mmCIF file with all atom_site columns, C-alpha atoms in Angstrom:
data_model
loop_
_atom_site.group_PDB
_atom_site.id
_atom_site.type_symbol
_atom_site.label_atom_id
_atom_site.label_alt_id
_atom_site.label_comp_id
_atom_site.label_asym_id
_atom_site.label_entity_id
_atom_site.label_seq_id
_atom_site.pdbx_PDB_ins_code
_atom_site.Cartn_x
_atom_site.Cartn_y
_atom_site.Cartn_z
_atom_site.occupancy
_atom_site.B_iso_or_equiv
_atom_site.pdbx_formal_charge
_atom_site.auth_seq_id
_atom_site.auth_comp_id
_atom_site.auth_asym_id
_atom_site.auth_atom_id
_atom_site.pdbx_PDB_model_num
ATOM 1   C CA . ASP A 1 1   ? -0.355  0.615  0.321   1.00 57.00 ? 1   ASP A CA 1
ATOM 2   C CA . MET A 1 2   ? 2.785   2.272  0.347   1.00 58.00 ? 2   MET A CA 1
ATOM 3   C CA . GLN A 1 3   ? 4.073   1.523  -3.031  1.00 59.00 ? 3   GLN A CA 1
ATOM 4   C CA . ARG A 1 4   ? 0.732   2.996  -3.846  1.00 60.00 ? 4   ARG A CA 1
ATOM 5   C CA . PRO A 1 5   ? 0.258   5.760  -6.165  1.00 57.00 ? 5   PRO A CA 1
ATOM 6   C CA . ARG A 1 6   ? -1.431  8.861  -4.477  1.00 60.00 ? 6   ARG A CA 1
ATOM 7   C CA . TRP A 1 7   ? -2.373  12.320 -6.498  1.00 63.00 ? 7   TRP A CA 1
ATOM 8   C CA . ILE A 1 8   ? -2.023  13.869 -2.746  1.00 72.00 ? 8   ILE A CA 1
ATOM 9   C CA . ARG A 1 9   ? 0.392   12.872 0.108   1.00 78.00 ? 9   ARG A CA 1
ATOM 10  C CA . SER A 1 10  ? -0.967  13.267 3.551   1.00 84.00 ? 10  SER A CA 1
ATOM 11  C CA . VAL A 1 11  ? 1.620   13.766 6.539   1.00 88.00 ? 11  VAL A CA 1
ATOM 12  C CA . THR A 1 12  ? 0.800   13.243 9.964   1.00 91.00 ? 12  THR A CA 1
ATOM 13  C CA . LEU A 1 13  ? 3.001   15.901 12.463  1.00 88.00 ? 13  LEU A CA 1
ATOM 14  C CA . LYS A 1 14  ? 2.832   16.211 16.386  1.00 91.00 ? 14  LYS A CA 1
ATOM 15  C CA . ASN A 1 15  ? 3.547   19.250 18.443  1.00 88.00 ? 15  ASN A CA 1
ATOM 16  C CA . ASN A 1 16  ? 6.117   17.989 20.966  1.00 91.00 ? 16  ASN A CA 1
ATOM 17  C CA . LEU A 1 17  ? 4.985   20.505 23.391  1.00 93.00 ? 17  LEU A CA 1
ATOM 18  C CA . THR A 1 18  ? 1.365   20.094 23.565  1.00 93.00 ? 18  THR A CA 1
ATOM 19  C CA . GLY A 1 19  ? 0.961   16.237 22.053  1.00 93.00 ? 19  GLY A CA 1
ATOM 20  C CA . ARG A 1 20  ? -1.593  18.182 19.637  1.00 92.00 ? 20  ARG A CA 1
ATOM 21  C CA . VAL A 1 21  ? -2.081  15.573 16.471  1.00 93.00 ? 21  VAL A CA 1
ATOM 22  C CA . THR A 1 22  ? -2.938  17.310 12.855  1.00 88.00 ? 22  THR A CA 1
ATOM 23  C CA . SER A 1 23  ? -3.169  15.396 9.463   1.00 87.00 ? 23  SER A CA 1
ATOM 24  C CA . LEU A 1 24  ? -2.535  17.879 6.909   1.00 86.00 ? 24  LEU A CA 1
ATOM 25  C CA . PRO A 1 25  ? -2.322  17.809 3.232   1.00 86.00 ? 25  PRO A CA 1
ATOM 26  C CA . MET A 1 26  ? 1.265   17.945 1.475   1.00 88.00 ? 26  MET A CA 1
ATOM 27  C CA . MET A 1 27  ? 0.599   17.737 -2.021  1.00 89.00 ? 27  MET A CA 1
ATOM 28  C CA . CYS A 1 28  ? 2.663   20.305 -4.576  1.00 91.00 ? 28  CYS A CA 1
ATOM 29  C CA . GLN A 1 29  ? 3.458   23.828 -3.032  1.00 94.00 ? 29  GLN A CA 1
ATOM 30  C CA . HIS A 1 30  ? 3.852   25.729 -6.160  1.00 94.00 ? 30  HIS A CA 1
ATOM 31  C CA . CYS A 1 31  ? 7.307   27.058 -5.452  1.00 96.00 ? 31  CYS A CA 1
ATOM 32  C CA . GLU A 1 32  ? 7.993   30.241 -6.679  1.00 95.00 ? 32  GLU A CA 1
ATOM 33  C CA . HIS A 1 33  ? 11.570  29.005 -8.149  1.00 95.00 ? 33  HIS A CA 1
ATOM 34  C CA . PRO A 1 34  ? 10.418  24.969 -8.099  1.00 97.00 ? 34  PRO A CA 1
ATOM 35  C CA . PRO A 1 35  ? 13.382  22.662 -8.205  1.00 97.00 ? 35  PRO A CA 1
ATOM 36  C CA . CYS A 1 36  ? 11.565  19.994 -10.183 1.00 96.00 ? 36  CYS A CA 1
ATOM 37  C CA . VAL A 1 37  ? 11.352  23.095 -13.266 1.00 97.00 ? 37  VAL A CA 1
ATOM 38  C CA . ASP A 1 38  ? 14.768  23.264 -12.401 1.00 97.00 ? 38  ASP A CA 1
ATOM 39  C CA . VAL A 1 39  ? 16.265  19.486 -13.216 1.00 98.00 ? 39  VAL A CA 1
ATOM 40  C CA . CYS A 1 40  ? 13.857  18.665 -15.561 1.00 97.00 ? 40  CYS A CA 1
ATOM 41  C CA . PRO A 1 41  ? 16.035  17.630 -19.003 1.00 97.00 ? 41  PRO A CA 1
ATOM 42  C CA . THR A 1 42  ? 13.381  17.983 -21.089 1.00 97.00 ? 42  THR A CA 1
ATOM 43  C CA . GLY A 1 43  ? 10.954  20.968 -20.158 1.00 97.00 ? 43  GLY A CA 1
ATOM 44  C CA . ALA A 1 44  ? 8.417   18.376 -19.203 1.00 95.00 ? 44  ALA A CA 1
ATOM 45  C CA . SER A 1 45  ? 7.857   20.145 -15.555 1.00 96.00 ? 45  SER A CA 1
ATOM 46  C CA . PHE A 1 46  ? 7.680   23.649 -16.169 1.00 97.00 ? 46  PHE A CA 1
ATOM 47  C CA . GLN A 1 47  ? 6.279   26.914 -14.653 1.00 97.00 ? 47  GLN A CA 1
ATOM 48  C CA . ARG A 1 48  ? 3.418   28.337 -15.926 1.00 95.00 ? 48  ARG A CA 1
ATOM 49  C CA . ALA A 1 49  ? 3.256   32.623 -16.472 1.00 93.00 ? 49  ALA A CA 1
ATOM 50  C CA . ASP A 1 50  ? 0.244   32.060 -13.348 1.00 91.00 ? 50  ASP A CA 1
ATOM 51  C CA . GLY A 1 51  ? 3.044   30.345 -11.337 1.00 93.00 ? 51  GLY A CA 1
ATOM 52  C CA . LEU A 1 52  ? 1.498   27.117 -11.343 1.00 94.00 ? 52  LEU A CA 1
ATOM 53  C CA . ALA A 1 53  ? 4.488   23.785 -11.867 1.00 95.00 ? 53  ALA A CA 1
ATOM 54  C CA . LEU A 1 54  ? 3.488   21.261 -13.741 1.00 94.00 ? 54  LEU A CA 1
ATOM 55  C CA . VAL A 1 55  ? 4.083   18.170 -16.394 1.00 92.00 ? 55  VAL A CA 1
ATOM 56  C CA . ASP A 1 56  ? 3.699   17.174 -19.021 1.00 91.00 ? 56  ASP A CA 1
ATOM 57  C CA . ARG A 1 57  ? 2.846   13.928 -19.709 1.00 85.00 ? 57  ARG A CA 1
ATOM 58  C CA . HIS A 1 58  ? 3.428   13.833 -23.242 1.00 90.00 ? 58  HIS A CA 1
ATOM 59  C CA . THR A 1 59  ? 7.010   15.422 -22.629 1.00 93.00 ? 59  THR A CA 1
ATOM 60  C CA . CYS A 1 60  ? 7.912   13.966 -19.963 1.00 92.00 ? 60  CYS A CA 1
ATOM 61  C CA . ILE A 1 61  ? 10.889  10.262 -20.142 1.00 93.00 ? 61  ILE A CA 1
ATOM 62  C CA . GLY A 1 62  ? 10.100  9.703  -16.718 1.00 91.00 ? 62  GLY A CA 1
ATOM 63  C CA . CYS A 1 63  ? 13.560  9.717  -15.213 1.00 94.00 ? 63  CYS A CA 1
ATOM 64  C CA . ARG A 1 64  ? 11.983  10.891 -11.990 1.00 93.00 ? 64  ARG A CA 1
ATOM 65  C CA . TYR A 1 65  ? 14.264  14.102 -11.173 1.00 96.00 ? 65  TYR A CA 1
ATOM 66  C CA . CYS A 1 66  ? 11.191  16.138 -10.738 1.00 94.00 ? 66  CYS A CA 1
ATOM 67  C CA . MET A 1 67  ? 10.485  13.426 -7.836  1.00 93.00 ? 67  MET A CA 1
ATOM 68  C CA . MET A 1 68  ? 13.920  13.427 -6.414  1.00 95.00 ? 68  MET A CA 1
ATOM 69  C CA . ALA A 1 69  ? 14.569  17.365 -6.276  1.00 97.00 ? 69  ALA A CA 1
ATOM 70  C CA . CYS A 1 70  ? 10.845  17.801 -4.886  1.00 95.00 ? 70  CYS A CA 1
ATOM 71  C CA . PRO A 1 71  ? 11.400  18.412 -0.915  1.00 95.00 ? 71  PRO A CA 1
ATOM 72  C CA . TYR A 1 72  ? 7.521   17.965 -0.161  1.00 92.00 ? 72  TYR A CA 1
ATOM 73  C CA . ASN A 1 73  ? 7.436   14.099 -2.158  1.00 89.00 ? 73  ASN A CA 1
ATOM 74  C CA . ALA A 1 74  ? 4.845   15.607 -4.058  1.00 87.00 ? 74  ALA A CA 1
ATOM 75  C CA . ARG A 1 75  ? 5.713   14.155 -7.382  1.00 85.00 ? 75  ARG A CA 1
ATOM 76  C CA . SER A 1 76  ? 5.011   10.591 -8.562  1.00 79.00 ? 76  SER A CA 1
ATOM 77  C CA . PHE A 1 77  ? 5.720   8.182  -11.420 1.00 75.00 ? 77  PHE A CA 1
ATOM 78  C CA . ILE A 1 78  ? 2.360   6.908  -12.710 1.00 68.00 ? 78  ILE A CA 1
ATOM 79  C CA . HIS A 1 79  ? 2.890   4.167  -15.325 1.00 61.00 ? 79  HIS A CA 1
ATOM 80  C CA . GLU A 1 80  ? -0.668  3.768  -15.825 1.00 61.00 ? 80  GLU A CA 1
ATOM 81  C CA . ASN A 1 81  ? -2.300  5.814  -18.867 1.00 58.00 ? 81  ASN A CA 1
ATOM 82  C CA . VAL A 1 82  ? -3.487  8.920  -17.017 1.00 51.00 ? 82  VAL A CA 1
ATOM 83  C CA . LYS A 1 83  ? -4.465  12.443 -17.171 1.00 49.00 ? 83  LYS A CA 1
ATOM 84  C CA . LEU A 1 84  ? -1.303  13.785 -15.072 1.00 44.00 ? 84  LEU A CA 1
ATOM 85  C CA . LYS A 1 85  ? 1.880   12.662 -14.043 1.00 44.00 ? 85  LYS A CA 1
ATOM 86  C CA . SER A 1 86  ? 1.677   15.173 -11.095 1.00 58.00 ? 86  SER A CA 1
ATOM 87  C CA . SER A 1 87  ? 0.224   16.071 -7.596  1.00 65.00 ? 87  SER A CA 1
ATOM 88  C CA . CYS A 1 88  ? -2.252  18.437 -7.046  1.00 79.00 ? 88  CYS A CA 1
ATOM 89  C CA . THR A 1 89  ? -2.579  20.868 -9.731  1.00 86.00 ? 89  THR A CA 1
ATOM 90  C CA . LEU A 1 90  ? -4.532  23.379 -8.278  1.00 88.00 ? 90  LEU A CA 1
ATOM 91  C CA . CYS A 1 91  ? -7.173  22.579 -10.441 1.00 90.00 ? 91  CYS A CA 1
ATOM 92  C CA . VAL A 1 92  ? -5.743  23.936 -13.292 1.00 91.00 ? 92  VAL A CA 1
ATOM 93  C CA . HIS A 1 93  ? -8.501  22.380 -16.163 1.00 91.00 ? 93  HIS A CA 1
ATOM 94  C CA . ARG A 1 94  ? -11.087 24.920 -13.758 1.00 93.00 ? 94  ARG A CA 1
ATOM 95  C CA . LEU A 1 95  ? -9.189  28.054 -13.832 1.00 91.00 ? 95  LEU A CA 1
ATOM 96  C CA . ASP A 1 96  ? -8.709  27.572 -17.721 1.00 94.00 ? 96  ASP A CA 1
ATOM 97  C CA . GLN A 1 97  ? -11.901 27.531 -17.771 1.00 95.00 ? 97  GLN A CA 1
ATOM 98  C CA . GLY A 1 98  ? -12.817 30.734 -15.946 1.00 93.00 ? 98  GLY A CA 1
ATOM 99  C CA . GLY A 1 99  ? -13.092 28.913 -12.552 1.00 91.00 ? 99  GLY A CA 1
ATOM 100 C CA . THR A 1 100 ? -12.216 30.403 -9.817  1.00 89.00 ? 100 THR A CA 1
ATOM 101 C CA . THR A 1 101 ? -12.512 27.286 -6.727  1.00 90.00 ? 101 THR A CA 1
ATOM 102 C CA . THR A 1 102 ? -10.586 24.366 -6.617  1.00 90.00 ? 102 THR A CA 1
ATOM 103 C CA . ALA A 1 103 ? -13.000 21.132 -6.377  1.00 90.00 ? 103 ALA A CA 1
ATOM 104 C CA . CYS A 1 104 ? -11.338 20.840 -2.825  1.00 88.00 ? 104 CYS A CA 1
ATOM 105 C CA . GLN A 1 105 ? -12.243 24.128 -2.127  1.00 90.00 ? 105 GLN A CA 1
ATOM 106 C CA . ASP A 1 106 ? -15.755 23.221 -3.368  1.00 92.00 ? 106 ASP A CA 1
ATOM 107 C CA . ALA A 1 107 ? -16.170 19.914 -1.821  1.00 90.00 ? 107 ALA A CA 1
ATOM 108 C CA . CYS A 1 108 ? -14.646 21.341 2.614   1.00 86.00 ? 108 CYS A CA 1
ATOM 109 C CA . PRO A 1 109 ? -17.078 20.986 4.847   1.00 85.00 ? 109 PRO A CA 1
ATOM 110 C CA . HIS A 1 110 ? -16.106 23.333 7.292   1.00 83.00 ? 110 HIS A CA 1
ATOM 111 C CA . ASP A 1 111 ? -14.357 25.910 4.558   1.00 81.00 ? 111 ASP A CA 1
ATOM 112 C CA . ALA A 1 112 ? -10.868 25.715 5.160   1.00 85.00 ? 112 ALA A CA 1
ATOM 113 C CA . ILE A 1 113 ? -9.346  25.706 2.089   1.00 89.00 ? 113 ILE A CA 1
ATOM 114 C CA . VAL A 1 114 ? -9.542  28.897 0.385   1.00 90.00 ? 114 VAL A CA 1
ATOM 115 C CA . PHE A 1 115 ? -7.927  29.464 -2.946  1.00 89.00 ? 115 PHE A CA 1
ATOM 116 C CA . GLY A 1 116 ? -6.722  33.044 -5.225  1.00 88.00 ? 116 GLY A CA 1
ATOM 117 C CA . ASP A 1 117 ? -4.093  35.086 -6.501  1.00 87.00 ? 117 ASP A CA 1
ATOM 118 C CA . LEU A 1 118 ? -1.952  35.693 -3.065  1.00 86.00 ? 118 LEU A CA 1
ATOM 119 C CA . LYS A 1 119 ? -0.247  38.821 -5.223  1.00 87.00 ? 119 LYS A CA 1
ATOM 120 C CA . ASP A 1 120 ? -4.180  40.306 -5.104  1.00 91.00 ? 120 ASP A CA 1
ATOM 121 C CA . PRO A 1 121 ? -4.024  42.291 -2.060  1.00 93.00 ? 121 PRO A CA 1
ATOM 122 C CA . ASP A 1 122 ? -8.576  42.050 -2.305  1.00 94.00 ? 122 ASP A CA 1
ATOM 123 C CA . SER A 1 123 ? -8.123  38.566 -2.802  1.00 91.00 ? 123 SER A CA 1
ATOM 124 C CA . ALA A 1 124 ? -9.875  36.352 -0.373  1.00 89.00 ? 124 ALA A CA 1
ATOM 125 C CA . VAL A 1 125 ? -6.859  34.018 0.483   1.00 90.00 ? 125 VAL A CA 1
ATOM 126 C CA . SER A 1 126 ? -4.330  37.541 0.907   1.00 92.00 ? 126 SER A CA 1
ATOM 127 C CA . LYS A 1 127 ? -7.172  38.435 3.291   1.00 93.00 ? 127 LYS A CA 1
ATOM 128 C CA . ALA A 1 128 ? -7.404  35.139 5.069   1.00 90.00 ? 128 ALA A CA 1
ATOM 129 C CA . MET A 1 129 ? -3.380  35.294 5.207   1.00 91.00 ? 129 MET A CA 1
ATOM 130 C CA . ALA A 1 130 ? -3.532  38.847 6.931   1.00 93.00 ? 130 ALA A CA 1
ATOM 131 C CA . SER A 1 131 ? -6.439  37.461 9.199   1.00 92.00 ? 131 SER A CA 1
ATOM 132 C CA . LYS A 1 132 ? -4.572  34.190 10.348  1.00 90.00 ? 132 LYS A CA 1
ATOM 133 C CA . PRO A 1 133 ? -1.524  32.729 11.742  1.00 92.00 ? 133 PRO A CA 1
ATOM 134 C CA . ASN A 1 134 ? 0.256   30.511 8.691   1.00 91.00 ? 134 ASN A CA 1
ATOM 135 C CA . ILE A 1 135 ? 2.963   28.766 7.892   1.00 91.00 ? 135 ILE A CA 1
ATOM 136 C CA . GLN A 1 136 ? 4.931   27.567 5.232   1.00 93.00 ? 136 GLN A CA 1
ATOM 137 C CA . VAL A 1 137 ? 6.096   24.630 4.964   1.00 91.00 ? 137 VAL A CA 1
ATOM 138 C CA . ARG A 1 138 ? 9.834   24.051 5.156   1.00 92.00 ? 138 ARG A CA 1
ATOM 139 C CA . ALA A 1 139 ? 10.414  27.950 5.295   1.00 94.00 ? 139 ALA A CA 1
ATOM 140 C CA . ASP A 1 140 ? 13.966  27.988 6.014   1.00 96.00 ? 140 ASP A CA 1
ATOM 141 C CA . LEU A 1 141 ? 14.549  26.621 2.219   1.00 96.00 ? 141 LEU A CA 1
ATOM 142 C CA . LYS A 1 142 ? 12.606  29.685 0.887   1.00 96.00 ? 142 LYS A CA 1
ATOM 143 C CA . LEU A 1 143 ? 10.990  28.719 -2.395  1.00 96.00 ? 143 LEU A CA 1
ATOM 144 C CA . ASN A 1 144 ? 8.025   31.287 -1.393  1.00 94.00 ? 144 ASN A CA 1
ATOM 145 C CA . THR A 1 145 ? 5.463   28.253 -1.670  1.00 94.00 ? 145 THR A CA 1
ATOM 146 C CA . ALA A 1 146 ? 1.815   29.103 -3.188  1.00 92.00 ? 146 ALA A CA 1
ATOM 147 C CA . VAL A 1 147 ? 0.030   26.496 -0.120  1.00 93.00 ? 147 VAL A CA 1
ATOM 148 C CA . ARG A 1 148 ? -0.078  28.376 3.178   1.00 92.00 ? 148 ARG A CA 1
ATOM 149 C CA . TYR A 1 149 ? -1.507  25.995 6.436   1.00 90.00 ? 149 TYR A CA 1
ATOM 150 C CA . THR A 1 150 ? -3.051  27.235 9.104   1.00 88.00 ? 150 THR A CA 1
ATOM 151 C CA . ASP A 1 151 ? -3.456  26.027 13.002  1.00 80.00 ? 151 ASP A CA 1
ATOM 152 C CA . ILE A 1 152 ? -0.235  23.504 12.363  1.00 78.00 ? 152 ILE A CA 1
#
């Protein structure tokens, strides 16, 4: 079961001081300067102008360099005939059709997922980040990730 490919990996964190256990999705963090893009020999791993880090499955040769370069273990190589060889794409297909939300945001019963343009101070995500403490996972790597977490 551990070898099975997953679109989004789940990570369990434990605060050693309080004992609080938190589970969070560890999807592609869509880094400002993605290491997966830097190491890809074919350009299959690429970054769009809007900052999303994606994989072109038609160009990918399966070298798995992107998997090794990702500090979040968010990339997986799937041998089956699937539409994407990537982690969370932040519903790029919905964005390209004019959508403004992700499927997980729409499905979340607690409004815990906020999506939007981090560079727009009036966006819902910018307002949410201003109102709650939030962190980047492995901020020490200075990758300026687009995915942020609260309450962990």
